[in-house]
Short mmCIF file of C-alpha atoms in Angstrom, two decimals:
data_model
loop_
_atom_site.label_atom_id
_atom_site.label_comp_id
_atom_site.label_asym_id
_atom_site.label_seq_id
_atom_site.Cartn_x
_atom_site.Cartn_y
_atom_site.Cartn_z
CA MET A 346 12.88 18.52 -19.79
CA ALA A 347 10.17 15.30 -20.23
CA VAL A 348 12.78 13.31 -18.42
CA ARG A 349 13.48 16.46 -16.26
CA ARG A 350 9.78 16.44 -15.42
CA GLN A 351 9.82 12.32 -14.62
CA VAL A 352 12.86 12.78 -12.38
CA LEU A 353 11.94 15.71 -10.42
CA GLY A 354 8.48 16.31 -10.87
CA ASP A 355 7.07 19.88 -11.89
CA ALA A 356 6.88 21.94 -8.98
CA HIS A 357 10.78 21.50 -8.84
CA VAL A 358 11.36 22.04 -12.12
CA ASP A 359 8.54 24.73 -12.46
CA ARG A 360 9.87 26.61 -9.85
CA ALA A 361 14.13 26.43 -10.91
CA THR A 362 12.47 27.71 -14.43
CA ALA A 363 10.71 30.51 -12.63
CA GLN A 364 13.94 31.52 -10.74
CA ALA A 365 15.82 31.53 -14.24
CA THR A 366 17.25 35.05 -15.00
CA PRO A 367 19.29 36.29 -18.32
CA PHE A 368 22.73 35.55 -16.26
CA ASP A 369 22.00 31.44 -15.38
CA GLU A 370 18.92 30.84 -18.39
CA ASP A 371 22.08 29.09 -20.59
CA PHE A 372 22.80 27.00 -17.81
CA GLN A 373 18.88 26.47 -17.12
CA THR A 374 19.17 25.02 -20.52
CA PHE A 375 22.79 22.82 -20.61
CA ILE A 376 21.42 20.79 -18.00
CA THR A 377 18.10 20.31 -19.57
CA GLU A 378 19.98 19.22 -22.50
CA GLY A 379 23.00 18.19 -21.30
CA ALA A 380 21.77 15.97 -17.90
CA TRP A 381 18.03 15.12 -18.21
CA GLY A 382 17.87 15.06 -22.40
CA SER A 383 21.41 13.41 -22.74
CA VAL A 384 22.48 10.79 -19.34
CA TRP A 385 19.43 10.51 -18.13
CA ALA A 386 17.14 9.72 -21.36
CA ARG A 387 19.75 6.99 -22.06
CA PRO A 388 18.36 3.58 -22.18
CA ASN A 389 21.28 1.29 -20.64
CA PHE A 390 19.96 2.61 -17.17
CA THR A 391 16.79 3.27 -14.97
CA HIS A 392 15.64 6.20 -13.53
CA ARG A 393 15.63 3.56 -10.74
CA GLU A 394 19.53 3.10 -11.55
CA ARG A 395 20.75 6.37 -12.43
CA SER A 396 18.75 7.96 -9.62
CA ILE A 397 21.50 5.60 -7.39
CA VAL A 398 24.49 6.04 -8.83
CA THR A 399 23.50 10.33 -8.70
CA ILE A 400 23.12 9.97 -5.30
CA ALA A 401 26.46 7.88 -4.26
CA LEU A 402 28.01 10.42 -6.80
CA LEU A 403 27.19 13.39 -5.49
CA ALA A 404 27.32 12.14 -1.78
CA ALA A 405 31.25 11.45 -2.48
CA LEU A 406 31.32 14.96 -3.83
CA GLY A 407 29.89 16.56 -1.01
CA GLN A 408 27.41 18.53 -2.85
CA ASP A 409 24.51 18.05 -0.27
CA ASP A 410 21.27 19.91 -1.77
CA GLU A 411 21.71 17.70 -4.63
CA VAL A 412 21.86 14.80 -2.37
CA ALA A 413 18.33 15.90 -0.66
CA MET A 414 16.97 16.92 -4.29
CA HIS A 415 17.45 13.68 -6.08
CA VAL A 416 16.71 11.43 -2.33
CA ARG A 417 13.43 13.53 -2.81
CA ALA A 418 13.46 12.34 -6.83
CA THR A 419 14.00 8.61 -5.55
CA ARG A 420 9.62 9.37 -5.17
CA ASN A 421 9.66 8.89 -9.19
CA THR A 422 12.44 7.35 -10.04
CA GLY A 423 11.79 3.82 -7.61
CA ALA A 424 15.18 3.48 -6.28
CA THR A 425 14.25 2.33 -2.59
CA ARG A 426 15.58 3.35 0.90
CA GLU A 427 17.51 0.13 1.08
CA ASP A 428 18.93 1.28 -2.56
CA VAL A 429 20.08 4.84 -1.13
CA ARG A 430 21.25 2.90 1.82
CA GLU A 431 23.88 0.20 -0.30
CA ALA A 432 24.89 3.47 -2.23
CA LEU A 433 26.02 5.50 0.99
CA LEU A 434 27.95 1.94 1.79
CA HIS A 435 29.60 2.58 -1.50
CA VAL A 436 30.61 6.09 -0.68
CA ALA A 437 31.64 5.09 2.38
CA VAL A 438 34.50 2.39 1.02
CA TYR A 439 35.24 4.23 -2.25
CA ALA A 440 35.41 7.56 -1.00
CA GLY A 441 35.27 7.34 2.78
CA VAL A 442 33.84 7.00 5.99
CA PRO A 443 33.20 10.94 6.57
CA ALA A 444 31.79 11.73 2.98
CA ALA A 445 28.78 9.29 3.55
CA ASN A 446 28.14 9.94 7.35
CA HIS A 447 27.54 13.28 6.52
CA ALA A 448 25.25 12.32 3.45
CA ILE A 449 23.52 10.30 5.91
CA LYS A 450 22.29 13.10 8.19
CA ILE A 451 21.29 14.38 5.17
CA VAL A 452 19.11 11.31 3.82
CA LYS A 453 17.63 10.63 7.54
CA LYS A 454 16.75 14.39 7.71
CA VAL A 455 15.02 14.62 3.92
CA TYR A 456 13.61 11.15 4.94
CA ALA A 457 11.77 12.38 7.78
CA GLU A 458 10.39 15.54 6.47
CA MET A 459 9.10 12.91 3.11
CA ASP A 460 7.93 10.81 5.59
CA ALA A 461 6.78 13.96 7.43
CA ASP A 462 4.77 15.02 3.98
CA GLU A 463 2.80 11.81 3.73
CA ALA A 464 1.44 11.96 7.22
#
């Protein structure tokens, strides 16, 4: 849970936890233990590196909401806009231009929202 909070932020995790129901509480536990407790907590990649890889994979898979969430998380992981741009260029080459193009639209929207929040 500590890593999940470090990456996604307390507000996001608190919202996800508060919205959990008996139907999905096991899923929330699985995510926390599997993704955040096992993979994201491994020492081999930094949170920045994991963030870049995650955004590229989610973009390649067309997971729009997850792309947006992980782009917002770059505030906490240290992945820069240049990192995300480079990751999406890889998506274009290895997963297809349409996937990258769609992700770029999402990322631009998220960055505009982030910029507005900071203004």
